[in-house]
Each structure stands twice: as C-alpha cells, then as structure tokens.
Coordinates of C-alpha atoms in Angstrom, one line a residue:
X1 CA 121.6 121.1 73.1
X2 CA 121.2 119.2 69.7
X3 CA 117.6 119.1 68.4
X4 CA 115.7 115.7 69.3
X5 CA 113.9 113.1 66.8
X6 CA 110.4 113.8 68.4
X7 CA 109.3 110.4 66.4
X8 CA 111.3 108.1 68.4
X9 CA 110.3 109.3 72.0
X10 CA 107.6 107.1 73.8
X11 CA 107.6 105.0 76.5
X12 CA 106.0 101.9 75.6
X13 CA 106.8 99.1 78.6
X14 CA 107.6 100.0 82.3
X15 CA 110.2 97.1 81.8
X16 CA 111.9 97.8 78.2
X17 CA 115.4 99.1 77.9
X18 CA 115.2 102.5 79.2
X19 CA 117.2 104.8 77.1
X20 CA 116.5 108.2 77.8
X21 CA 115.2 110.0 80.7
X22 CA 114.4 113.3 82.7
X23 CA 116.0 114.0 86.6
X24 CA 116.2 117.2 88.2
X25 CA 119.5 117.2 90.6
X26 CA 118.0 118.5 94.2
X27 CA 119.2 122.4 94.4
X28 CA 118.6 125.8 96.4
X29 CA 114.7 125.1 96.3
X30 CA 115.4 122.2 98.4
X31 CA 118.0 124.5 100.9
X32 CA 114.2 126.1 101.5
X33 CA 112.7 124.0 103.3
X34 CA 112.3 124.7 106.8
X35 CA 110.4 123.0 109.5
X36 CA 107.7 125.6 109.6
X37 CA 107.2 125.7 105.7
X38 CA 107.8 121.6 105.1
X39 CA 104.5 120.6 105.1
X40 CA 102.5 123.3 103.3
X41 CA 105.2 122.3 100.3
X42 CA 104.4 118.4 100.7
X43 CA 107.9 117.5 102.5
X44 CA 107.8 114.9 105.6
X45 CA 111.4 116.3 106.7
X46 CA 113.8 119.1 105.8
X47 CA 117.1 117.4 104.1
X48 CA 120.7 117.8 104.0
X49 CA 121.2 119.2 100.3
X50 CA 124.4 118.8 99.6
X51 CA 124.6 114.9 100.6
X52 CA 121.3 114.4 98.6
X53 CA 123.0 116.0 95.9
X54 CA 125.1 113.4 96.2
X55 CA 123.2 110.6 96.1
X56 CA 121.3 112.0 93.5
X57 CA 124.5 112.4 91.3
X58 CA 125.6 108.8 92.2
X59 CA 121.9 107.8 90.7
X60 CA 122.3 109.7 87.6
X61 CA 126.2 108.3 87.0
X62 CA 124.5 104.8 87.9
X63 CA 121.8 105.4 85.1
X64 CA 124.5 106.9 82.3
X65 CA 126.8 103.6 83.2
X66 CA 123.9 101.9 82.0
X67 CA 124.1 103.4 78.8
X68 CA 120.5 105.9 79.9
X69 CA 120.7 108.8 78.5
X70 CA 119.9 111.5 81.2
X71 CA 118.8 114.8 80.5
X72 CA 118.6 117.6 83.5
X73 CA 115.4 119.7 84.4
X74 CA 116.7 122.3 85.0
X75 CA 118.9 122.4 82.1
X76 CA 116.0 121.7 80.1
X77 CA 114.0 124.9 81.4
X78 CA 117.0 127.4 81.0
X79 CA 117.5 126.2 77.2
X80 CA 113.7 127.0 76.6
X81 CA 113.8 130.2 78.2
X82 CA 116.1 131.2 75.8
X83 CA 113.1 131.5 73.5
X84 CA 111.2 134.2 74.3
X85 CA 107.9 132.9 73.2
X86 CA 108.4 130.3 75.8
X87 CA 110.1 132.9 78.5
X88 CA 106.4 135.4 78.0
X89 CA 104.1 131.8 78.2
X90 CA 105.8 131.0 81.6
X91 CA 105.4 134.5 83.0
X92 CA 102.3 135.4 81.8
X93 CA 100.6 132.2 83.3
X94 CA 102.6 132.5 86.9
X95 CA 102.2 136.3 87.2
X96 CA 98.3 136.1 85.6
X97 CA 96.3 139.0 88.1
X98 CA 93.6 136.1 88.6
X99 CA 96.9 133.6 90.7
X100 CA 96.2 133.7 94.7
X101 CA 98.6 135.9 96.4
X102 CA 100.0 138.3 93.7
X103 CA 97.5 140.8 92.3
X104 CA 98.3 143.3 89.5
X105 CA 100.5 145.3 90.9
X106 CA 102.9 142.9 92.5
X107 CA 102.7 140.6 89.0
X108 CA 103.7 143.9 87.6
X109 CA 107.1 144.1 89.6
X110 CA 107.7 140.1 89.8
X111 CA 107.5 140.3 86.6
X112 CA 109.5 142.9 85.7
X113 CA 112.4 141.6 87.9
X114 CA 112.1 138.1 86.3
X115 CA 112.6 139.5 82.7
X116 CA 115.7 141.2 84.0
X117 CA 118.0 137.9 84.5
X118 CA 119.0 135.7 82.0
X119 CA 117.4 132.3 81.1
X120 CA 119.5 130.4 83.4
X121 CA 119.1 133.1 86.4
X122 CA 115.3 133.2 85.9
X123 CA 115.1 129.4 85.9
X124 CA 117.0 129.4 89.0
X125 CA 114.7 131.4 90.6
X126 CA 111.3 129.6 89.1
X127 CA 112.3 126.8 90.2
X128 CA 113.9 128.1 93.8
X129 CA 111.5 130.7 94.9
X130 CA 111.7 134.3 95.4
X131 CA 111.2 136.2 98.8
X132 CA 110.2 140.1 99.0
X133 CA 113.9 140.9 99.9
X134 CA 115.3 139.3 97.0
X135 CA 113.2 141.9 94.7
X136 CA 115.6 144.8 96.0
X137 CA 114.7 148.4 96.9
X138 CA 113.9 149.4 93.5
X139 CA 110.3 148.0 93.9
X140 CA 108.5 150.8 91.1
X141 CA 104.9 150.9 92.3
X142 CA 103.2 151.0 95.8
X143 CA 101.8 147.0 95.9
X144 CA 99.1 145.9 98.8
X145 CA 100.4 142.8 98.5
X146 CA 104.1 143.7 98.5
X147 CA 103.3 145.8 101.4
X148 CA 101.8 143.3 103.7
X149 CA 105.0 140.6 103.4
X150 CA 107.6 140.2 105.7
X151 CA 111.3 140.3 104.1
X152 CA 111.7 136.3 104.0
X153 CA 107.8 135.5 102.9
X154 CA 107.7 134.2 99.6
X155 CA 106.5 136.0 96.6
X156 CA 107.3 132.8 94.8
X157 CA 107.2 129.9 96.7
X158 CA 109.9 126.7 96.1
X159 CA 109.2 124.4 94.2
X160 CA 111.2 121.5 95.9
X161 CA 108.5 118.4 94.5
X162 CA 110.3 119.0 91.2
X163 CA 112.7 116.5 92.4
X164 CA 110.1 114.1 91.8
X165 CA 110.0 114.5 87.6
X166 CA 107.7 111.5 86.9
X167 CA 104.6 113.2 88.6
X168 CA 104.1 116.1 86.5
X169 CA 104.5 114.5 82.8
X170 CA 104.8 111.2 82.2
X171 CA 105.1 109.6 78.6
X172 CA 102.4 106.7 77.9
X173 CA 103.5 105.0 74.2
X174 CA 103.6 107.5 71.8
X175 CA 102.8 110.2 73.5
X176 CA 103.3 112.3 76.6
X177 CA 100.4 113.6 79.7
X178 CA 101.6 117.0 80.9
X179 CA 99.8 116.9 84.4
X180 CA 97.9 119.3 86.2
X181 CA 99.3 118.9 89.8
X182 CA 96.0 118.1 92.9
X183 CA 98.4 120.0 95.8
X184 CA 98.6 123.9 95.0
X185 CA 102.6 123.7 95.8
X186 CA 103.0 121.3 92.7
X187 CA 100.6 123.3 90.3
X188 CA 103.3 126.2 88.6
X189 CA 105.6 123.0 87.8
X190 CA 103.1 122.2 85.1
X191 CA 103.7 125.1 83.4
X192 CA 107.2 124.9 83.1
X193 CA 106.9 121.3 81.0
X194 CA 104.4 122.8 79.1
X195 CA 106.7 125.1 78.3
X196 CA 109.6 122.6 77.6
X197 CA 107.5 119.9 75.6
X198 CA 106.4 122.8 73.2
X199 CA 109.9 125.0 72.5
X200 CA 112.8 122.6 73.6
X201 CA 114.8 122.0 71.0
X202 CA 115.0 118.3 71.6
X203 CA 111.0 118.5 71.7
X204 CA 109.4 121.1 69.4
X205 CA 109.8 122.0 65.6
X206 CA 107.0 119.7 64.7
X207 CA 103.8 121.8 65.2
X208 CA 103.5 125.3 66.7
X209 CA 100.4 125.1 67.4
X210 CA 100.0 124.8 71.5
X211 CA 96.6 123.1 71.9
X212 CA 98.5 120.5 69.5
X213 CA 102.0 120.7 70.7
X214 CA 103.8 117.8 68.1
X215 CA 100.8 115.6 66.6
X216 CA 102.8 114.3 64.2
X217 CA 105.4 113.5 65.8
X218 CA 104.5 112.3 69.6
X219 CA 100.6 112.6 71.0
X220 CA 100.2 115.4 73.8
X221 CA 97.0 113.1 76.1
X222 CA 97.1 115.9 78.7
X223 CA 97.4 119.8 77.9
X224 CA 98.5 120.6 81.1
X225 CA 96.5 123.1 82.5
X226 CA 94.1 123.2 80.1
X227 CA 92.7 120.1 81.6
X228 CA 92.7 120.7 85.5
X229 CA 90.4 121.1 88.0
X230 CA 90.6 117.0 86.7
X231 CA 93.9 116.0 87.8
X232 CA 96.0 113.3 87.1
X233 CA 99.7 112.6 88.3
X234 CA 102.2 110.3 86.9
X235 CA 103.2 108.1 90.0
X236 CA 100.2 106.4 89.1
X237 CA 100.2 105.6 85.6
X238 CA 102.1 102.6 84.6
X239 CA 102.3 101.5 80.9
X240 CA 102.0 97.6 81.6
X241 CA 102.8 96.9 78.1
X242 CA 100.0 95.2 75.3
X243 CA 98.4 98.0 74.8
X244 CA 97.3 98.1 78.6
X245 CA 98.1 101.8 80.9
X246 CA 97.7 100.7 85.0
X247 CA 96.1 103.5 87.1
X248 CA 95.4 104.4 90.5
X249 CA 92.8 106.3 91.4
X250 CA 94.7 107.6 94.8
X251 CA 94.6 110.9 96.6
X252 CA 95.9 112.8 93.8
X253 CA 94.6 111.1 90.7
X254 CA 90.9 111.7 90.0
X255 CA 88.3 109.4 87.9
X256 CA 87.8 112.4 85.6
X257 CA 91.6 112.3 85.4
X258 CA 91.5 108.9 84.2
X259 CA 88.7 108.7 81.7
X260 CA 90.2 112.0 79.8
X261 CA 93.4 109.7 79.4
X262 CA 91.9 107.0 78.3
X263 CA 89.8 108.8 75.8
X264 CA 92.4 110.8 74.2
X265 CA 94.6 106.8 74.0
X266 CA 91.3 104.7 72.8
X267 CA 90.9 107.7 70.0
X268 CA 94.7 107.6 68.8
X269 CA 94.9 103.7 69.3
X270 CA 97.5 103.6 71.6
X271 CA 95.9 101.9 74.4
X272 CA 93.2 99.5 74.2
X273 CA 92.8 99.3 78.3
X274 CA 93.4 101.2 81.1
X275 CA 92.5 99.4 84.5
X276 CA 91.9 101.9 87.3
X277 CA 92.6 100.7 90.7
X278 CA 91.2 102.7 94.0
X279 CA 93.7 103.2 96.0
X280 CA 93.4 104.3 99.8
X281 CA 93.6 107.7 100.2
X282 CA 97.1 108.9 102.3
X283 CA 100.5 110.2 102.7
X284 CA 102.1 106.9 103.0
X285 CA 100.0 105.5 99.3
X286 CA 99.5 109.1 98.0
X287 CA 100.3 107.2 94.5
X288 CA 99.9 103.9 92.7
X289 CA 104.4 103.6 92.3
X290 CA 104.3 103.5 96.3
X291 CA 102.5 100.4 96.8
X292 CA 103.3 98.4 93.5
X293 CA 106.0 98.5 90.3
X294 CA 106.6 96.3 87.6
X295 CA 110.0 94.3 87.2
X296 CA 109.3 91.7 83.9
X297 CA 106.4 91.7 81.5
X298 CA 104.5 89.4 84.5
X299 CA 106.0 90.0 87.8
X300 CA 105.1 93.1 90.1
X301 CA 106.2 94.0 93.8
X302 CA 103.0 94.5 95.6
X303 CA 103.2 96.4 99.4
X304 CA 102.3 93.2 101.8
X305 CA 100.1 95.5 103.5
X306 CA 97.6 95.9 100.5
X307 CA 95.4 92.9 99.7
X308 CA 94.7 92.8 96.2
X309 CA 91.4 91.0 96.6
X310 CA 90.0 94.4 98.9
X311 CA 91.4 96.4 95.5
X312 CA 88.6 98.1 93.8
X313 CA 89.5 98.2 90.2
X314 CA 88.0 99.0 86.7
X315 CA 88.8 98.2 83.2
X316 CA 88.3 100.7 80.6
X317 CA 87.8 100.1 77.1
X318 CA 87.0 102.2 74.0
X319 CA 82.9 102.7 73.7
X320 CA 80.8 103.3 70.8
X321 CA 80.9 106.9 71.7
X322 CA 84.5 108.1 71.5
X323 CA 83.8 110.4 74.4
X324 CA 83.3 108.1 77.2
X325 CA 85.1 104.6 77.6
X326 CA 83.0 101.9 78.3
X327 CA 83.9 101.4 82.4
X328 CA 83.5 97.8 83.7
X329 CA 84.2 96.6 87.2
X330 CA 86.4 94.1 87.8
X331 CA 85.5 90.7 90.3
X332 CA 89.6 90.7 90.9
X333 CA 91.7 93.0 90.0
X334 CA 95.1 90.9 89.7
X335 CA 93.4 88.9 87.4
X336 CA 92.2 91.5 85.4
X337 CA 95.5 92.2 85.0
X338 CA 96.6 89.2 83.9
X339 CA 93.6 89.3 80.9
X340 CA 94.9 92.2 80.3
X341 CA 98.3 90.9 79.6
X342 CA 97.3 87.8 78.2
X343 CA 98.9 85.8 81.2
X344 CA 97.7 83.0 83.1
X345 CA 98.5 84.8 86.2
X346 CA 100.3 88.2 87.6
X347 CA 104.0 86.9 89.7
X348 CA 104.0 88.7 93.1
X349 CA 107.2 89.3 94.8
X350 CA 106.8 90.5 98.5
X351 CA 109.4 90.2 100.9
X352 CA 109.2 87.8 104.3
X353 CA 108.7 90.1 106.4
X354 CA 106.6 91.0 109.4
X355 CA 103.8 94.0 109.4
X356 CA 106.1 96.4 111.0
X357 CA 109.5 96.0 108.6
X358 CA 107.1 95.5 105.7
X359 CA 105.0 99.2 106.3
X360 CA 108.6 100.6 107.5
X361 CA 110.1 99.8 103.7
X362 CA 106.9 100.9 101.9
X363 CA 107.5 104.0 103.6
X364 CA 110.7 104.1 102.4
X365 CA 109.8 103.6 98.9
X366 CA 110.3 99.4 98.5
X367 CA 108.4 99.2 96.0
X368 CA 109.1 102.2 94.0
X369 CA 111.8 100.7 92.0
X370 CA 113.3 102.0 89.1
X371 CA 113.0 99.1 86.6
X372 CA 115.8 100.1 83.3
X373 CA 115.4 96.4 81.9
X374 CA 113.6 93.5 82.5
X375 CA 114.7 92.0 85.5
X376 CA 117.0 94.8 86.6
X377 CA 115.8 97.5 89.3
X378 CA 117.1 100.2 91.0
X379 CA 115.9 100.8 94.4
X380 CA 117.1 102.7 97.7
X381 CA 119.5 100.0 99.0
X382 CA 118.2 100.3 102.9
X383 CA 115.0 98.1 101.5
X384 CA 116.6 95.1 102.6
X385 CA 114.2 92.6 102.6
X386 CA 112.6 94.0 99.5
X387 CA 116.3 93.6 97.9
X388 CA 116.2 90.3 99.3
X389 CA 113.1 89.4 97.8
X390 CA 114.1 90.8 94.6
X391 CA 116.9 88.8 94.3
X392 CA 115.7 85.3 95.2
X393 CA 113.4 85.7 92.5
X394 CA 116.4 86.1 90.2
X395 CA 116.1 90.1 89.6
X396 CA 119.4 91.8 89.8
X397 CA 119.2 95.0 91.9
X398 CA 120.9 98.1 91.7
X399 CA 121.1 100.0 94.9
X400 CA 121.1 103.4 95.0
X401 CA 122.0 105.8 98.3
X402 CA 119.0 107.3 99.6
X403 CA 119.6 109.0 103.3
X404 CA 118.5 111.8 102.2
X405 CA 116.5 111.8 98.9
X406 CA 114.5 109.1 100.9
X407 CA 113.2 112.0 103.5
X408 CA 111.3 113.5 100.2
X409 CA 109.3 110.3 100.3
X410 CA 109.9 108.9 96.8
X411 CA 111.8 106.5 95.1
X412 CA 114.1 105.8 92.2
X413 CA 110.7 106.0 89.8
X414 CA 109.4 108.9 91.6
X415 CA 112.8 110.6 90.6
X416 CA 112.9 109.4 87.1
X417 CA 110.6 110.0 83.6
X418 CA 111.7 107.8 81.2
X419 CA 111.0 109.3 77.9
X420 CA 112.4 107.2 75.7
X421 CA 112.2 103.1 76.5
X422 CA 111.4 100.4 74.5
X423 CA 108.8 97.9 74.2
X424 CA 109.2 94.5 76.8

C-alpha cells in the first residue's frame, strides 16, 4: 500500500464530505460465535457470515460509489505486521505473563506459534481467535494452563466487535484517540491500532517515537493503553463542527475518559468545547451514536424515547490550569448545543411513530446513520419510519442491507471510522 500524507488526515465535521475511511469486512472471528460464547464476547445473536459478508460488501461498494475511499482492517493489520518492530509490540503486549489466562509458559508457546505464520496468517488469527487444538501436538513445554483447556477453549478469544471500527479509535480534527476498550473482549483490539497508527505505511514515518506517535503530522489525544483503567470509546464522540466534540458519558465511556480528551484538545487548540451528556446506562444506549447522529451542521436524529430536557449534560472548556478543563453544568443540554454551534436552535428529526416502533428502530440502530455529506445518510433500510422521517425533512437516504450486520447491534457509523472528512 502506498505511503499516506499523515498531514491531511483528520476528521473535522460529522457532516463534511467524507473521503476516506476504515471497515473491517465480518470474517472467521464472527463464524465463532456460538450461542454459549455470544454474550461473554458482547453479541445479542450469533449471525449468518457469509450473508453479512454480503451486506457488508454492498456497504463498502456503496461508500467507494461515493467516491470514499475505503481502507480494510484487516488489510491494514497484515501490512503492519510486516514490520517486525510492530509484529514484537503486538505480541509482547497480548502474550505479557501479567494477561489473565495465559501465564509464562503458555505465552511462551502462543507465542512461538504466532511468530511461525506470516503477517497475513498471524493477523488472521489475532483477529479470529485461537483454540488449544489449533496450536498442534508440538506443544514444547509442560503448561498448567495449556493443561487445564479443553480442545475447542480458546487460548485467544475472537475478536468479533472489530466489526464495529469506530469504537476503538476515532479521529477528532487533527488528530486521532486510540481507545482503551471498558468490556475485557474489546481490550486486545486496542493494541492492534496502536500498532497500525504507529508503523502503517499510510500512517507512520513522521515520528518514531511511541508515546508521540506523529506530532507533527496528526495529534495522538489517546495512547491507547497507556491511558486505561479511564476509558473512552468512539461511539460516543461526535465532532459537531466549530471547534465543539459531543460526548456521552454512557456505560462504556467514563468522566475520566472525557476530561483526558478534552485536555489533550484545549492544550493543542483543536477543540474549544466538549459537552458531555449522561447517558443511561444499557445494552440498548451502551453509546451516544445509538440514541442521536448528526445529518447537517444543525439538525440531529434524536431516539423519541430520550427526552432531552431529563439529559444531564456538561460543557467543558479550557481552565487556567491546563490540566483540568473548567466543567460547567448545563440548565438544557440542546441548547447548549446550539451556543455551542452558534445557532438559534438544534433541528430535531424524529419519526411519527408510537413507543413500541420507535424503541423497536432504536434497537435496530435508527439513529446510527452514517452521514458522508450534509444531508445524505446511510442507514439500515428496515428503519422505515426513521427513513421516512429523514426524507420529509429533505435528507436523501442511502439504505444499506442489514439482516445480519444488524444482529451485532450497530449501525452504519458503528461500522465506519472516517479518517479523512472535511469541515461542514
């Protein structure tokens, strides 16, 4: 893959032309999922992977029709592997004698198998898992916790959440958060962008250092692990435009998460607000892009279910001590949001609908559109009424198939990370 310009990467609008982004096409990981293991590894349902390959191959044609440019996980992690710097950081964080589960010896062994296969091989099986019988006979030395696992338990689990590529980096202007995960079966994915944000090609070559990834070219806010137990995940950061980030403070996003972002924006100057809104803490609003999404500079869905005026929210701003943001509660959070964007007032498109069709399509991810220019949204196309709604307020909507990458329980923006989009 040809080298990237690391100085023209940002995401600066959730509404801009989107030009470039980053999906991972659903794979063996997902052929994993079983009903026994589905919810320890965060799924609802167990899917049928070679029709939500489909789909999600009609969503990335859809995207490159208009004129996106879409670049592959998984692609992405083989092409760093190649570099062997990047292959020893992955392992040596995965297979560290301190990670539940493994221990020294069996790191030992995992270890050695993984640096057997070939960059493409071992990021097949990173990202797809690895069971005891996979290892082979030729196991080298006696392992307690070899010994104790059946021939089908897991030595690596799946990681089928990969899928959803905004949540574990998301770009915020000029810069990029890699994300430490809240659920411990999302936690190894940081790793891996870690690892592609510093060698990729189409990433690195401006800095080596790995506490500073690129300074001069793009900001890192969040150094991925470096950073947790605070976590922060990007289904609820939104870059709103003017200078303003959006985010929830849901089950997987914590305060601390929040003001570290903020601080590292209000020190760099690419934010001047960040308005944190509570959100309740569930499967069904586990983040911020489940109950709300922006489509223009001043219109937002917003979930029916969700009454903005019960919405705790804060507003952020940078203090006389660049440490800690000054933190402010807002009276009403909409509002807030329209100071923030220097609008009279935030446009709310909900659909007519009653309580049971409007928390059936939250569900199914109404309001997590996909917007790739103002006014233009992709979005599952069995949200009716949401569609509906969209388009009698003059947004043209792109539907996308979603039978099965709906039973994963996100959307078109769950499945997406811009990394390249334009200002409003």
């Amino acid at each position: 893959m040809t080298k990237g310009s690391a100085a023209r990467l940002g995401v600066h609008s959730e509404v801009g032309t989107l030009k470039q982004v980053i999906l991972h096409r659903p794979g063996r990981e997902l052929a994993r999922l079983t009903p026994s293991n589905k919810d320890g590894l965060l799924f609802d349902d167990v899917l049928w992977v070679e029709k939500a390959q489909e789909e999600h191959d009609e969503f990335a044609q859809l995207l490159r029709d208009r004129g996106v440019g879409v670049h592959l996980f998984r692609d992405l992690l083989a092409e760093t592997l190649t570099n062997d710097e990047a292959s020893e950081f992955v392992l040596n964080r995965i297979l560290d004698d301190r990670q539940a589960r493994l221990g020294a010896s069996l790191s030992r062994i995992v270890g050695g198998y993984l640096r057997s296969l070939d960059p493409a091989e071992r990021a097949e099986v990173l990202i797809s898992g690895l069971n005891k019988i996979e290892l082979g006979s030729n196991l080298g030395p006696r392992s307690l916790g070899l010994s104790v696992l059946s021939d089908h338990d897991f030595v690596l689990a799946p990681l089928p959440n990969h899928l959803f590529t905004r949540d574990t980096s998301c770009w915020v202007y000029d810069g990029v958060s890699i994300n430490p995960m809240k659920k411990t079966a999302r936690k190894r994915e940081t790793v891996h962008y870690e690892a592609i944000y510093r060698w990729h090609p189409m990433f690195a070559g401006t800095s080596t250092d790995v506490q500073s990834y690129a300074d001069d070219g793009f900001h890192i806010w969040f150094k991925g692990e470096a950073m947790a137990p605070a976590t922060i995940e990007g289904g609820d950061v939104e870059v709103v435009g003017n200078g303003v980030v959006l985010i929830g403070l849901s089950e997987r996003t914590t305060p601390a998460g929040v003001e570290l972002l903020a601080r590292d924006l209000f020190d760099k100057g690419s934010a001047t607000k960040v308005i944190a809104v509570e959100l309740p803490k569930g499967r069904a609003m586990m983040h911020l892009d489940t109950v709300m999404t922006q489509v223009n500079h001043d219109t937002f869905t917003l979930y029916a279910g969700l009454l903005p005026e019960r919405l705790r929210s804060f507003v952020l701003t940078p203090n006389d001590d660049p440490k800690i943001p000054h933190v402010e509660k807002a009276p009403d959070f909409l509002q807030a949001l329209a100071d923030a964007l220097e609008i009279e007032k935030v446009r709310i498109i909900q659909a007519d609908q009653d309580a049971y069709a409007a928390e059936r399509e939250q569900w199914d991810d109404g309001c997590n559109g996909l917007t790739i220019s103002p006014d233009v949204v992709m979005t599952y196309e069995r949200n009716r009424n949401t569609i509906g709604a969209l388009e009698a307020a003059g947004v043209e909507v792109i539907p996308i198939r979603g039978n099965e990458l709906g039973r994963g329980r996100g959307g078109a923006r769950c499945m997406s990370c811009p990394i390249e989009r334009d200002s409003a």
